[in-house]
PDB file of C-alpha atoms in Angstrom:
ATOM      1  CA  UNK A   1     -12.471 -17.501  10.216  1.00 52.00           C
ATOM      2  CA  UNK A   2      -8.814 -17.196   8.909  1.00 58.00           C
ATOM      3  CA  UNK A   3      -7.762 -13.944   8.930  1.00 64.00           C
ATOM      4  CA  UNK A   4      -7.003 -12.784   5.252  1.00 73.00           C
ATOM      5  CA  UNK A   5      -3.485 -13.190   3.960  1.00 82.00           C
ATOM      6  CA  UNK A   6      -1.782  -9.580   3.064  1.00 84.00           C
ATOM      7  CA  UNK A   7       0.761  -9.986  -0.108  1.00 86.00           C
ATOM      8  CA  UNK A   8       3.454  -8.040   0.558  1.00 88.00           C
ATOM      9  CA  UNK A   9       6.610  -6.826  -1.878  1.00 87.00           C
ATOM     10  CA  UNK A  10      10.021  -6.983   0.508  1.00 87.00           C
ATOM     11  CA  UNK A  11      10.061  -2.973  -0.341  1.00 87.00           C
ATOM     12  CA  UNK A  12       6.656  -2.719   0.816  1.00 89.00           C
ATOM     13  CA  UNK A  13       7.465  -4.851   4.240  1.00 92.00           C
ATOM     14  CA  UNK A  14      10.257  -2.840   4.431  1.00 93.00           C
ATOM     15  CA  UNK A  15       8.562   0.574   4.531  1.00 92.00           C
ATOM     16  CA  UNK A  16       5.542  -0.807   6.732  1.00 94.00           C
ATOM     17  CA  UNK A  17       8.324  -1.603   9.280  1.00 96.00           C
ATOM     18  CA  UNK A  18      10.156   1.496   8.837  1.00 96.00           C
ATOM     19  CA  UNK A  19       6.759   3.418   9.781  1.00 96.00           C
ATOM     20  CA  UNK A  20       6.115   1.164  12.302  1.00 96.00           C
ATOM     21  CA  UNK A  21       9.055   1.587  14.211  1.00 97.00           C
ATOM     22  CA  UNK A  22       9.003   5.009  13.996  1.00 97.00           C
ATOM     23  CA  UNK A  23       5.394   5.798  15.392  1.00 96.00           C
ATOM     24  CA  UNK A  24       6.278   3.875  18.128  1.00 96.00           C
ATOM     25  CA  UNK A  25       9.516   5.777  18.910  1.00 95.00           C
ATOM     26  CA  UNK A  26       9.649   8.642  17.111  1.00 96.00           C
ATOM     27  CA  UNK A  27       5.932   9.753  16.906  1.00 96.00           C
ATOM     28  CA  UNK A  28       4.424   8.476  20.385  1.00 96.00           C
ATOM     29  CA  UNK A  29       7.221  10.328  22.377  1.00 96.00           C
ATOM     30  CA  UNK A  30       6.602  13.755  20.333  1.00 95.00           C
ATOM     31  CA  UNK A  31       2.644  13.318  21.438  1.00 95.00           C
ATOM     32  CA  UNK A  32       3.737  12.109  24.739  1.00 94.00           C
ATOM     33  CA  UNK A  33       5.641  15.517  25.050  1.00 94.00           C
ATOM     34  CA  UNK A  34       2.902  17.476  23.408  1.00 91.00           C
ATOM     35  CA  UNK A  35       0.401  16.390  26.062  1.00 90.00           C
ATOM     36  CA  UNK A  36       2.774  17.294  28.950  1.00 90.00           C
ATOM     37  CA  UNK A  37       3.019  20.456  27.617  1.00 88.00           C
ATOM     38  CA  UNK A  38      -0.786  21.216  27.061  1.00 85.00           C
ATOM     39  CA  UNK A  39      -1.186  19.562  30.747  1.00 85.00           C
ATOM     40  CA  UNK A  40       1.011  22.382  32.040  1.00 86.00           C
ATOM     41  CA  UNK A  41      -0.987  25.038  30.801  1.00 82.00           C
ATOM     42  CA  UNK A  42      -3.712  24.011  33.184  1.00 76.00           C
ATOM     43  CA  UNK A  43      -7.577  24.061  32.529  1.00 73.00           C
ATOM     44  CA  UNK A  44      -7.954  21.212  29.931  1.00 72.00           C
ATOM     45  CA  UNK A  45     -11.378  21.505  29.529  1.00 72.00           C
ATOM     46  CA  UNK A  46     -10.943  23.941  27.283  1.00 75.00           C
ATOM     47  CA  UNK A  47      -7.175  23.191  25.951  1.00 80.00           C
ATOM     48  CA  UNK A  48      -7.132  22.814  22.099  1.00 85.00           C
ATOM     49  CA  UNK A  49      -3.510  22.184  22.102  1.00 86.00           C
ATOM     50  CA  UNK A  50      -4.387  19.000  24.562  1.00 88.00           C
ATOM     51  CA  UNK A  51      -7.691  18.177  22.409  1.00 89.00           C
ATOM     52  CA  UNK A  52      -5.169  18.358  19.495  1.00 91.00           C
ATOM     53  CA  UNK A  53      -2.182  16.159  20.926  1.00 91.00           C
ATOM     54  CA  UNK A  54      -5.368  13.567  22.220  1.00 92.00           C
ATOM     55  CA  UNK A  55      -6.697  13.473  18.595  1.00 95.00           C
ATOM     56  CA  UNK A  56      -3.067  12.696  17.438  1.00 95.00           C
ATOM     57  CA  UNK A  57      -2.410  10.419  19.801  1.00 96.00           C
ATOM     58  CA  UNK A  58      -5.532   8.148  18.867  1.00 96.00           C
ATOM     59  CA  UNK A  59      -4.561   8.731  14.567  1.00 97.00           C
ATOM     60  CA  UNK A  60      -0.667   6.828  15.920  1.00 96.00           C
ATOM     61  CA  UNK A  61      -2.278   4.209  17.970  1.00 96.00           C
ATOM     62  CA  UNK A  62      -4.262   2.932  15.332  1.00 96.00           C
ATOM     63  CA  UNK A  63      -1.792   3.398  12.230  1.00 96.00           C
ATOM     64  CA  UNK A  64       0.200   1.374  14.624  1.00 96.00           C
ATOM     65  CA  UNK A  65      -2.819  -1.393  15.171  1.00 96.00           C
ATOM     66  CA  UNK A  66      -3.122  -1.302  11.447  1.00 94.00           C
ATOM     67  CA  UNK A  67       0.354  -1.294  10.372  1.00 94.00           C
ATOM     68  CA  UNK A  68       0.541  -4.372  13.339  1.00 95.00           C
ATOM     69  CA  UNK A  69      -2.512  -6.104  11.671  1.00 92.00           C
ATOM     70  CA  UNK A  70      -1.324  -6.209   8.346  1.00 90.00           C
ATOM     71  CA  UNK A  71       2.468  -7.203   9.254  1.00 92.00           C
ATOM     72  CA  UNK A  72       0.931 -10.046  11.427  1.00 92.00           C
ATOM     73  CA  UNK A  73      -0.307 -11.535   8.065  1.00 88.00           C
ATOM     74  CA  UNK A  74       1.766 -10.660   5.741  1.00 89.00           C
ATOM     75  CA  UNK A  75       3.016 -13.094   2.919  1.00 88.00           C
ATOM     76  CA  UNK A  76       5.978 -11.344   1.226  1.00 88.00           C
ATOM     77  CA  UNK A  77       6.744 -12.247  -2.541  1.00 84.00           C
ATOM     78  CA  UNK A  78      10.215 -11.948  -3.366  1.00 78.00           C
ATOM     79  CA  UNK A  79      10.686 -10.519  -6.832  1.00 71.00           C
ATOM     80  CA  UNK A  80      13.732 -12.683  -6.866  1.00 73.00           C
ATOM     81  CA  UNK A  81      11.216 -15.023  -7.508  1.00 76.00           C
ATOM     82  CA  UNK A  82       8.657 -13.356 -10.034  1.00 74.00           C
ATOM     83  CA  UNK A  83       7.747 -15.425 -13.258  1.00 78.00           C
ATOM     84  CA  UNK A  84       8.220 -13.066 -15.906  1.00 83.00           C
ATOM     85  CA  UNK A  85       6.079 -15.647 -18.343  1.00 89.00           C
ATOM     86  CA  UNK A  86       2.725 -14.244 -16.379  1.00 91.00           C
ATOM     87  CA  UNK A  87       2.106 -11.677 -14.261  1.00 92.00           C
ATOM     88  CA  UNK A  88       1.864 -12.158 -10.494  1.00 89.00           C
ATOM     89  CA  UNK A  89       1.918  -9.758  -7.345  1.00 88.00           C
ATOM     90  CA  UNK A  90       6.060  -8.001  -7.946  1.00 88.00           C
ATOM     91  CA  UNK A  91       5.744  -7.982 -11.326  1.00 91.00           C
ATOM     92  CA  UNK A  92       6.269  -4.849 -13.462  1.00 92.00           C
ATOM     93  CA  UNK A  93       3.580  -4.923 -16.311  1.00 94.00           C
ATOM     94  CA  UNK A  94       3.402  -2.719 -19.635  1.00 95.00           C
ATOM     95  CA  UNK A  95       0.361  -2.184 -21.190  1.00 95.00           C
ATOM     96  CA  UNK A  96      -1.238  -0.896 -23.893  1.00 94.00           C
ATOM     97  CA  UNK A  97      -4.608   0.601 -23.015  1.00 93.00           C
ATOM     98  CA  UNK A  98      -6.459  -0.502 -27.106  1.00 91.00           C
ATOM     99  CA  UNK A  99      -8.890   2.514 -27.398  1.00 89.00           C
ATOM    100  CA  UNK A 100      -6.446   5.582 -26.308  1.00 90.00           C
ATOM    101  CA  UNK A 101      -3.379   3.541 -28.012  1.00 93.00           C
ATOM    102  CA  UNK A 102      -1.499   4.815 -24.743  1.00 94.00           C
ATOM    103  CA  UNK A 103       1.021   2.727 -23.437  1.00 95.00           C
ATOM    104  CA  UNK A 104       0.727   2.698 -19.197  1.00 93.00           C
ATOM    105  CA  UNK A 105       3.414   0.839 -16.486  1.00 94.00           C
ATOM    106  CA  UNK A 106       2.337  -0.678 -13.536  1.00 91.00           C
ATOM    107  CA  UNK A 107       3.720  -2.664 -10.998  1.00 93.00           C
ATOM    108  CA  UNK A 108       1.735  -5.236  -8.922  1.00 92.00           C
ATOM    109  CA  UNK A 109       0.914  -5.058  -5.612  1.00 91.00           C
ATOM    110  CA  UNK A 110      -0.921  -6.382  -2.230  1.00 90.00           C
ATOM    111  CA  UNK A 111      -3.522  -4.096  -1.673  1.00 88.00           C
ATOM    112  CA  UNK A 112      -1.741  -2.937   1.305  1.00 88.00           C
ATOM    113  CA  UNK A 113       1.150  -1.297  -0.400  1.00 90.00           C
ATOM    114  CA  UNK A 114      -1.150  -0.098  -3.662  1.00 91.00           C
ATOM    115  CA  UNK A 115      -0.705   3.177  -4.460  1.00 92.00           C
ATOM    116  CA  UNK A 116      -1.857   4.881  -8.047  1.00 87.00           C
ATOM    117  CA  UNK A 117      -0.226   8.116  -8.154  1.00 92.00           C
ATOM    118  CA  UNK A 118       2.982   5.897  -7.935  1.00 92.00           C
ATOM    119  CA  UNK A 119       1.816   3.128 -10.119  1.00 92.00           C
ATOM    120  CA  UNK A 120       1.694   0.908  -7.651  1.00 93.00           C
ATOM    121  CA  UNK A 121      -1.961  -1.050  -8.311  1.00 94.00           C
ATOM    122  CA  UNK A 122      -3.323  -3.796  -6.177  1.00 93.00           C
ATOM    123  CA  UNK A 123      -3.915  -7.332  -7.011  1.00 92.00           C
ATOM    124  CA  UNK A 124      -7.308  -6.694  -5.672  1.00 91.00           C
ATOM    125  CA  UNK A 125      -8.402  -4.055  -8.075  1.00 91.00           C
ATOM    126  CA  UNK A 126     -10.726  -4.848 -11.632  1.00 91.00           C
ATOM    127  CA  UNK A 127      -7.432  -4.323 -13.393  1.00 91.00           C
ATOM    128  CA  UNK A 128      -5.106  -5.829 -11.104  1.00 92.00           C
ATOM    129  CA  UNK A 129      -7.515  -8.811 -10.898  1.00 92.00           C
ATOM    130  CA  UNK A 130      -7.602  -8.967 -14.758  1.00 93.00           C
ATOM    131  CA  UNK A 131      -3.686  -8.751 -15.498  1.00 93.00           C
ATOM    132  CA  UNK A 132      -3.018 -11.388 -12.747  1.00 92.00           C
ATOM    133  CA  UNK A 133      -2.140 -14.700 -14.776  1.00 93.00           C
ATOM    134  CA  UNK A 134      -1.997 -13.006 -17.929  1.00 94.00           C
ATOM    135  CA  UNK A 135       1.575 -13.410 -20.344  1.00 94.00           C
ATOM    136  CA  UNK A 136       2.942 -11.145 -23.021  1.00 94.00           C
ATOM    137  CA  UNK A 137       0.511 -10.495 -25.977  1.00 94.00           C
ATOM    138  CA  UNK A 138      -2.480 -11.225 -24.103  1.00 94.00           C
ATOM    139  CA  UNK A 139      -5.443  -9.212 -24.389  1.00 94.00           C
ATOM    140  CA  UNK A 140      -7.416  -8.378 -21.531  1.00 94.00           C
ATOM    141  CA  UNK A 141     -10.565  -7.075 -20.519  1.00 93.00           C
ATOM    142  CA  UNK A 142     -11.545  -5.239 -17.537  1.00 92.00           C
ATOM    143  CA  UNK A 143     -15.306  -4.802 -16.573  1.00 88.00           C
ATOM    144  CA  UNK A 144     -15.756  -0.607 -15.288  1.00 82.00           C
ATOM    145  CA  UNK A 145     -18.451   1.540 -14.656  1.00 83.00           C
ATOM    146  CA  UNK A 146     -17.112   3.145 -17.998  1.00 80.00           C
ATOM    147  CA  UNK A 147     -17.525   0.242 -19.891  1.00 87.00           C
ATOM    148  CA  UNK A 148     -14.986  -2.175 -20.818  1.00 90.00           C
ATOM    149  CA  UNK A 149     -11.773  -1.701 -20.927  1.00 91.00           C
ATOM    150  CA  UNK A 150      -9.159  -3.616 -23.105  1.00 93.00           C
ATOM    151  CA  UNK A 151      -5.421  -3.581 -22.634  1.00 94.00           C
ATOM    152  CA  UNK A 152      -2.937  -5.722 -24.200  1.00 95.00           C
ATOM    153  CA  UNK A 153       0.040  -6.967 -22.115  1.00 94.00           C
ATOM    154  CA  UNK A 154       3.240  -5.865 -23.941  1.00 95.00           C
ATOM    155  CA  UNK A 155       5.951  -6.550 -21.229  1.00 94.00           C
ATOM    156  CA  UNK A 156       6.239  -8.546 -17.917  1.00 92.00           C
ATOM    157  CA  UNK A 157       9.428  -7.858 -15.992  1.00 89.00           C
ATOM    158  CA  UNK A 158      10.816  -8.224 -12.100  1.00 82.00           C
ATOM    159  CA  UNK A 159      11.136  -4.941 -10.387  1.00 71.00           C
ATOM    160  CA  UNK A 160      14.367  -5.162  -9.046  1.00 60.00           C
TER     161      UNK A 160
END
């Protein structure tokens, strides 16, 4: 089976790269050190400090596997080369969410760089899913456990 392709803006390569490199030089030598210092204190058995540094050590190695996983296949989209007639993964999307007549700015994402609180939504969600394709003036409708949801696309723009 072909592994699934990860969409990727070149900001969010950039920061998985940037995390990357440091948990394997930053972050695995401060464990590293951590460990040597709990080892020093003798009886492990009964070392939370080494417990701790252990249970820190295993969180890095597999951010790092994941972080690794996801760069491995990664397709970066340039925003360079958004089309601002219909949205796509990179573009920047106003909306206008019909039944609270609130407008709401997201940008379009792979789901490994989505992020809400930042407005960051994935291609993969119900209304990243919905808006994908869609040009200015469309209405769309998004199928929640709410009910549905329409939103009308006001403005599709490149992020850069």
């Amino acid at each position: 089976m072909e592994a699934k392709k990860n969409l990727l803006t070149y900001e969010g390569l950039q920061k998985l790269e940037n995390e990357l490199h440091d948990l394997k030089v930053v972050k695995r030598k401060e464990v590293a050190e951590k460990l040597k210092e709990a080892r020093a204190q003798g009886d492990l058995s009964e070392n939370a400090e080494y417990d701790a540094a252990k249970d820190e050590q295993r969180d890095i190695e597999a951010r790092i596997e994941d972080i690794e996983a996801i760069l491995k296949n990664a397709e970066v989209v340039l925003e360079d080369e958004v089309d601002v007639s219909k949205i796509g993964v990179g573009s920047k999307v106003k909306i206008l969410d019909k039944e609270l007549k609130e407008e709401m700015e997201f940008k379009i994402v792979g789901s490994a760089e989505a992020n809400s609180l930042k407005g960051k939504i994935s291609n993969e969600s119900p209304v990243g899913r919905a808006l994908i394709g869609a040009k200015k003036g469309d209405t769309i409708e998004v199928e929640t456990q709410a009910g549905t949801l329409k939103y009308k696309v006001l403005e599709i723009q490149k992020t850069n």
